């Protein structure tokens, strides 16, 4: 299985993501510059954290106008796993691949610490290695992580089981304590916390590794069935 | 040329932490009569005139300049003298 880590100008968690997929998970992974990427060559797409285009205008807004967006869209339509973390989540929202938008943290402060997440749906291709309602520790690092959607959208997210992770103690004001959501098909995940920063004990915690393992497990099962 | 003035504000009902912080500071300065404060964005875009300019600006706002999930926008188009 081969992962693409898309690098935008201003991405700064791209190497962490690459390390998580390549060294911690042991899969194939490549860093690909957003202007040169051929996503059709990869089995999964990782959109890393950072500050694409310095977050000018709004977080993720400028990156979401680049030609690579069409490729991300077709990868999503083809059912490939697409994971957007932090700025990557913001890009997915601005692209409209996931519903809602991101606001500044409720108390306006940039926050950088561990949060306890609750796995709300252990039945997605990103969470199959977790237990339902399991509590995991994953670091956050964001200023604009206050997830917002209107009431009707929130009800839809709940009904379709699109809420993958919630915060145990909401740090930023997100609607419904939401930390991560998937699209209706379940193959696109956006989350503010950084699983790629928690992939081995040496980093303090390995709770994030199982997210990457889930993607690999899903891929293997799918290919075993197809074979 | 035309000067397009675009105003972007958070939608009614969407929490505006920046506005809240400014409101608190105004209260600290003893402006006790200050109520709700909303902070928005103002942009000036110079454009060549066309029959379609209003439509174009509307689309620009929808596609990029504002995020319709959380923001409202309005604009005026002025003649540059």
GROMACS .gro file of N, CA and C in nm, chain A residues 33-125:
model
  279
   33UNK      N    1   0.488   1.715  -0.391
   33UNK     CA    2   0.464   1.859  -0.402
   33UNK      C    3   0.329   1.880  -0.472
   34UNK      N    4   0.250   1.971  -0.419
   34UNK     CA    5   0.111   1.985  -0.465
   34UNK      C    6   0.097   2.014  -0.613
   35UNK      N    7   0.200   2.075  -0.675
   35UNK     CA    8   0.189   2.108  -0.817
   35UNK      C    9   0.229   1.992  -0.907
   36UNK      N   10   0.300   1.894  -0.849
   36UNK     CA   11   0.352   1.784  -0.930
   36UNK      C   12   0.286   1.650  -0.899
   37UNK      N   13   0.194   1.652  -0.805
   37UNK     CA   14   0.137   1.526  -0.757
   37UNK      C   15   0.053   1.456  -0.863
   38UNK      N   16   0.073   1.325  -0.874
   38UNK     CA   17  -0.014   1.240  -0.956
   38UNK      C   18  -0.080   1.142  -0.860
   39UNK      N   19  -0.190   1.181  -0.803
   39UNK     CA   20  -0.248   1.103  -0.694
   39UNK      C   21  -0.301   0.967  -0.740
   40UNK      N   22  -0.323   0.953  -0.872
   40UNK     CA   23  -0.372   0.825  -0.924
   40UNK      C   24  -0.272   0.713  -0.896
   41UNK      N   25  -0.145   0.747  -0.874
   41UNK     CA   26  -0.041   0.646  -0.850
   41UNK      C   27  -0.042   0.593  -0.706
   42UNK      N   28  -0.128   0.649  -0.621
   42UNK     CA   29  -0.123   0.613  -0.478
   42UNK      C   30  -0.255   0.551  -0.432
   43UNK      N   31  -0.245   0.476  -0.320
   43UNK     CA   32  -0.363   0.407  -0.267
   43UNK      C   33  -0.436   0.490  -0.162
   44UNK      N   34  -0.366   0.589  -0.104
   44UNK     CA   35  -0.428   0.672  -0.002
   44UNK      C   36  -0.361   0.809  -0.003
   45UNK      N   37  -0.435   0.911   0.037
   45UNK     CA   38  -0.383   1.048   0.034
   45UNK      C   39  -0.387   1.107   0.175
   46UNK      N   40  -0.273   1.159   0.218
   46UNK     CA   41  -0.263   1.221   0.350
   46UNK      C   42  -0.241   1.372   0.333
   47UNK      N   43  -0.329   1.452   0.390
   47UNK     CA   44  -0.313   1.597   0.385
   47UNK      C   45  -0.266   1.643   0.523
   48UNK      N   46  -0.141   1.690   0.530
   48UNK     CA   47  -0.081   1.716   0.661
   48UNK      C   48  -0.123   1.850   0.721
   49UNK      N   49  -0.083   1.869   0.846
   49UNK     CA   50  -0.108   1.995   0.915
   49UNK      C   51  -0.007   2.101   0.876
   50UNK      N   52  -0.029   2.220   0.925
   50UNK     CA   53   0.059   2.331   0.895
   50UNK      C   54  -0.023   2.456   0.869
   51UNK      N   55   0.031   2.541   0.784
   51UNK     CA   56  -0.037   2.667   0.754
   51UNK      C   57  -0.026   2.693   0.605
   52UNK      N   58  -0.100   2.615   0.526
   52UNK     CA   59  -0.089   2.632   0.381
   52UNK      C   60  -0.118   2.777   0.346
   53UNK      N   61  -0.029   2.835   0.267
   53UNK     CA   62  -0.041   2.975   0.226
   53UNK      C   63  -0.056   3.068   0.346
   54UNK      N   64   0.009   3.031   0.458
   54UNK     CA   65   0.007   3.118   0.575
   54UNK      C   66  -0.132   3.141   0.630
   55UNK      N   67  -0.227   3.054   0.592
   55UNK     CA   68  -0.366   3.071   0.635
   55UNK      C   69  -0.424   3.206   0.591
   56UNK      N   70  -0.368   3.264   0.485
   56UNK     CA   71  -0.423   3.390   0.433
   56UNK      C   72  -0.569   3.370   0.397
   57UNK      N   73  -0.646   3.470   0.415
   57UNK     CA   74  -0.791   3.472   0.391
   57UNK      C   75  -0.863   3.390   0.497
   58UNK      N   76  -0.854   3.258   0.491
   58UNK     CA   77  -0.906   3.167   0.595
   58UNK      C   78  -0.820   3.042   0.591
   59UNK      N   79  -0.814   2.970   0.704
   59UNK     CA   80  -0.734   2.847   0.707
   59UNK      C   81  -0.779   2.752   0.596
   60UNK      N   82  -0.685   2.714   0.512
   60UNK     CA   83  -0.715   2.613   0.410
   60UNK      C   84  -0.781   2.665   0.284
   61UNK      N   85  -0.822   2.792   0.283
   61UNK     CA   86  -0.903   2.843   0.172
   61UNK      C   87  -0.825   2.852   0.041
   62UNK      N   88  -0.700   2.898   0.049
   62UNK     CA   89  -0.623   2.916  -0.074
   62UNK      C   90  -0.582   2.780  -0.132
   63UNK      N   91  -0.538   2.690  -0.043
   63UNK     CA   92  -0.499   2.556  -0.089
   63UNK      C   93  -0.616   2.490  -0.161
   64UNK      N   94  -0.739   2.519  -0.114
   64UNK     CA   95  -0.858   2.455  -0.171
   64UNK      C   96  -0.894   2.508  -0.309
   65UNK      N   97  -0.815   2.604  -0.362
   65UNK     CA   98  -0.842   2.653  -0.497
   65UNK      C   99  -0.740   2.597  -0.598
   66UNK      N  100  -0.644   2.519  -0.550
   66UNK     CA  101  -0.537   2.470  -0.637
   66UNK      C  102  -0.586   2.354  -0.725
   67UNK      N  103  -0.522   2.337  -0.843
   67UNK     CA  104  -0.564   2.229  -0.934
   67UNK      C  105  -0.563   2.090  -0.870
   68UNK      N  106  -0.477   2.069  -0.769
   68UNK     CA  107  -0.471   1.936  -0.706
   68UNK      C  108  -0.604   1.896  -0.643
   69UNK      N  109  -0.687   1.995  -0.615
   69UNK     CA  110  -0.817   1.968  -0.555
   69UNK      C  111  -0.900   1.873  -0.642
   70UNK      N  112  -0.890   1.889  -0.775
   70UNK     CA  113  -0.965   1.801  -0.866
   70UNK      C  114  -0.917   1.657  -0.850
   71UNK      N  115  -0.785   1.641  -0.830
   71UNK     CA  116  -0.730   1.506  -0.810
   71UNK      C  117  -0.774   1.446  -0.676
   72UNK      N  118  -0.777   1.530  -0.572
   72UNK     CA  119  -0.821   1.482  -0.440
   72UNK      C  120  -0.968   1.438  -0.449
   73UNK      N  121  -1.046   1.519  -0.523
   73UNK     CA  122  -1.187   1.488  -0.541
   73UNK      C  123  -1.206   1.353  -0.614
   74UNK      N  124  -1.128   1.332  -0.720
   74UNK     CA  125  -1.147   1.203  -0.790
   74UNK      C  126  -1.097   1.087  -0.707
   75UNK      N  127  -0.989   1.108  -0.628
   75UNK     CA  128  -0.943   1.001  -0.539
   75UNK      C  129  -1.053   0.967  -0.438
   76UNK      N  130  -1.121   1.070  -0.389
   76UNK     CA  131  -1.230   1.048  -0.293
   76UNK      C  132  -1.345   0.972  -0.359
   77UNK      N  133  -1.377   1.011  -0.481
   77UNK     CA  134  -1.486   0.944  -0.554
   77UNK      C  135  -1.451   0.799  -0.584
   78UNK      N  136  -1.321   0.773  -0.605
   78UNK     CA  137  -1.277   0.636  -0.633
   78UNK      C  138  -1.276   0.552  -0.505
   79UNK      N  139  -1.307   0.613  -0.391
   79UNK     CA  140  -1.314   0.538  -0.265
   79UNK      C  141  -1.183   0.525  -0.193
   80UNK      N  142  -1.079   0.594  -0.240
   80UNK     CA  143  -0.949   0.586  -0.171
   80UNK      C  144  -0.958   0.656  -0.036
   81UNK      N  145  -0.884   0.605   0.064
   81UNK     CA  146  -0.882   0.673   0.194
   81UNK      C  147  -0.811   0.808   0.182
   82UNK      N  148  -0.875   0.912   0.235
   82UNK     CA  149  -0.816   1.045   0.237
   82UNK      C  150  -0.822   1.096   0.380
   83UNK      N  151  -0.704   1.123   0.436
   83UNK     CA  152  -0.699   1.170   0.575
   83UNK      C  153  -0.644   1.313   0.577
   84UNK      N  154  -0.722   1.406   0.631
   84UNK     CA  155  -0.677   1.543   0.647
   84UNK      C  156  -0.666   1.574   0.795
   85UNK      N  157  -0.544   1.610   0.838
   85UNK     CA  158  -0.521   1.640   0.979
   85UNK      C  159  -0.496   1.789   0.995
   86UNK      N  160  -0.564   1.852   1.089
   86UNK     CA  161  -0.543   1.993   1.122
   86UNK      C  162  -0.563   2.080   0.998
   87UNK      N  163  -0.458   2.139   0.943
   87UNK     CA  164  -0.476   2.219   0.822
   87UNK      C  165  -0.533   2.134   0.709
   88UNK      N  166  -0.498   2.008   0.707
   88UNK     CA  167  -0.555   1.917   0.607
   88UNK      C  168  -0.706   1.905   0.621
   89UNK      N  169  -0.755   1.902   0.745
   89UNK     CA  170  -0.899   1.902   0.773
   89UNK      C  171  -0.960   2.033   0.722
   90UNK      N  172  -0.893   2.143   0.751
   90UNK     CA  173  -0.944   2.273   0.708
   90UNK      C  174  -0.953   2.280   0.556
   91UNK      N  175  -0.854   2.222   0.487
   91UNK     CA  176  -0.856   2.219   0.341
   91UNK      C  177  -0.976   2.136   0.292
   92UNK      N  178  -1.000   2.022   0.355
   92UNK     CA  179  -1.114   1.936   0.315
   92UNK      C  180  -1.247   2.008   0.335
   93UNK      N  181  -1.258   2.088   0.442
   93UNK     CA  182  -1.380   2.166   0.466
   93UNK      C  183  -1.396   2.274   0.359
   94UNK      N  184  -1.286   2.344   0.331
   94UNK     CA  185  -1.292   2.452   0.232
   94UNK      C  186  -1.319   2.397   0.091
   95UNK      N  187  -1.274   2.275   0.066
   95UNK     CA  188  -1.302   2.209  -0.062
   95UNK      C  189  -1.447   2.165  -0.073
   96UNK      N  190  -1.511   2.152   0.043
   96UNK     CA  191  -1.648   2.101   0.044
   96UNK      C  192  -1.656   1.949   0.042
   97UNK      N  193  -1.543   1.881   0.063
   97UNK     CA  194  -1.547   1.734   0.068
   97UNK      C  195  -1.606   1.687   0.200
   98UNK      N  196  -1.595   1.771   0.302
   98UNK     CA  197  -1.660   1.746   0.431
   98UNK      C  198  -1.746   1.868   0.463
   99UNK      N  199  -1.857   1.847   0.535
   99UNK     CA  200  -1.947   1.960   0.565
   99UNK      C  201  -1.897   2.043   0.683
  100UNK      N  202  -1.937   2.172   0.687
  100UNK     CA  203  -1.903   2.257   0.800
  100UNK      C  204  -1.790   2.353   0.768
  101UNK      N  205  -1.743   2.423   0.872
  101UNK     CA  206  -1.635   2.521   0.854
  101UNK      C  207  -1.562   2.535   0.987
  102UNK      N  208  -1.444   2.598   0.982
  102UNK     CA  209  -1.364   2.612   1.102
  102UNK      C  210  -1.360   2.757   1.148
  103UNK      N  211  -1.382   2.777   1.277
  103UNK     CA  212  -1.373   2.911   1.338
  103UNK      C  213  -1.252   2.914   1.431
  104UNK      N  214  -1.217   3.036   1.476
  104UNK     CA  215  -1.110   3.049   1.576
  104UNK      C  216  -1.152   2.977   1.704
  105UNK      N  217  -1.053   2.928   1.778
  105UNK     CA  218  -1.081   2.867   1.907
  105UNK      C  219  -1.162   2.964   1.993
  106UNK      N  220  -1.251   2.907   2.072
  106UNK     CA  221  -1.343   2.987   2.152
  106UNK      C  222  -1.271   3.094   2.234
  107UNK      N  223  -1.156   3.059   2.292
  107UNK     CA  224  -1.085   3.157   2.376
  107UNK      C  225  -0.969   3.222   2.301
  108UNK      N  226  -0.972   3.208   2.168
  108UNK     CA  227  -0.877   3.274   2.078
  108UNK      C  228  -0.732   3.230   2.092
  109UNK      N  229  -0.705   3.142   2.187
  109UNK     CA  230  -0.566   3.102   2.210
  109UNK      C  231  -0.526   2.987   2.120
  110UNK      N  232  -0.401   2.990   2.075
  110UNK     CA  233  -0.343   2.872   2.010
  110UNK      C  234  -0.321   2.767   2.119
  111UNK      N  235  -0.365   2.645   2.095
  111UNK     CA  236  -0.352   2.542   2.199
  111UNK      C  237  -0.268   2.426   2.148
  112UNK      N  238  -0.181   2.375   2.237
  112UNK     CA  239  -0.089   2.271   2.198
  112UNK      C  240  -0.068   2.179   2.317
  113UNK      N  241  -0.145   2.073   2.325
  113UNK     CA  242  -0.135   1.979   2.437
  113UNK      C  243  -0.209   1.849   2.402
  114UNK      N  244  -0.199   1.749   2.489
  114UNK     CA  245  -0.273   1.625   2.468
  114UNK      C  246  -0.420   1.643   2.502
  115UNK      N  247  -0.506   1.579   2.425
  115UNK     CA  248  -0.648   1.576   2.455
  115UNK      C  249  -0.694   1.431   2.457
  116UNK      N  250  -0.792   1.402   2.540
  116UNK     CA  251  -0.854   1.271   2.537
  116UNK      C  252  -0.966   1.273   2.434
  117UNK      N  253  -0.957   1.181   2.339
  117UNK     CA  254  -1.062   1.169   2.238
  117UNK      C  255  -1.145   1.045   2.266
  118UNK      N  256  -1.270   1.050   2.228
  118UNK     CA  257  -1.356   0.932   2.236
  118UNK      C  258  -1.382   0.882   2.094
  119UNK      N  259  -1.355   0.755   2.072
  119UNK     CA  260  -1.381   0.696   1.940
  119UNK      C  261  -1.532   0.673   1.930
  120UNK      N  262  -1.599   0.754   1.852
  120UNK     CA  263  -1.746   0.748   1.844
  120UNK      C  264  -1.793   0.643   1.745
  121UNK      N  265  -1.709   0.615   1.646
  121UNK     CA  266  -1.746   0.516   1.546
  121UNK      C  267  -1.622   0.434   1.512
  122UNK      N  268  -1.620   0.309   1.560
  122UNK     CA  269  -1.503   0.223   1.537
  122UNK      C  270  -1.525   0.137   1.413
  123UNK      N  271  -1.620   0.179   1.331
  123UNK     CA  272  -1.659   0.100   1.216
  123UNK      C  273  -1.621   0.168   1.084
  124UNK      N  274  -1.525   0.262   1.090
  124UNK     CA  275  -1.481   0.326   0.966
  124UNK      C  276  -1.346   0.267   0.928
  125UNK      N  277  -1.303   0.294   0.807
  125UNK     CA  278  -1.174   0.238   0.763
  125UNK      C  279  -1.057   0.303   0.835
   0.00000   0.00000   0.00000
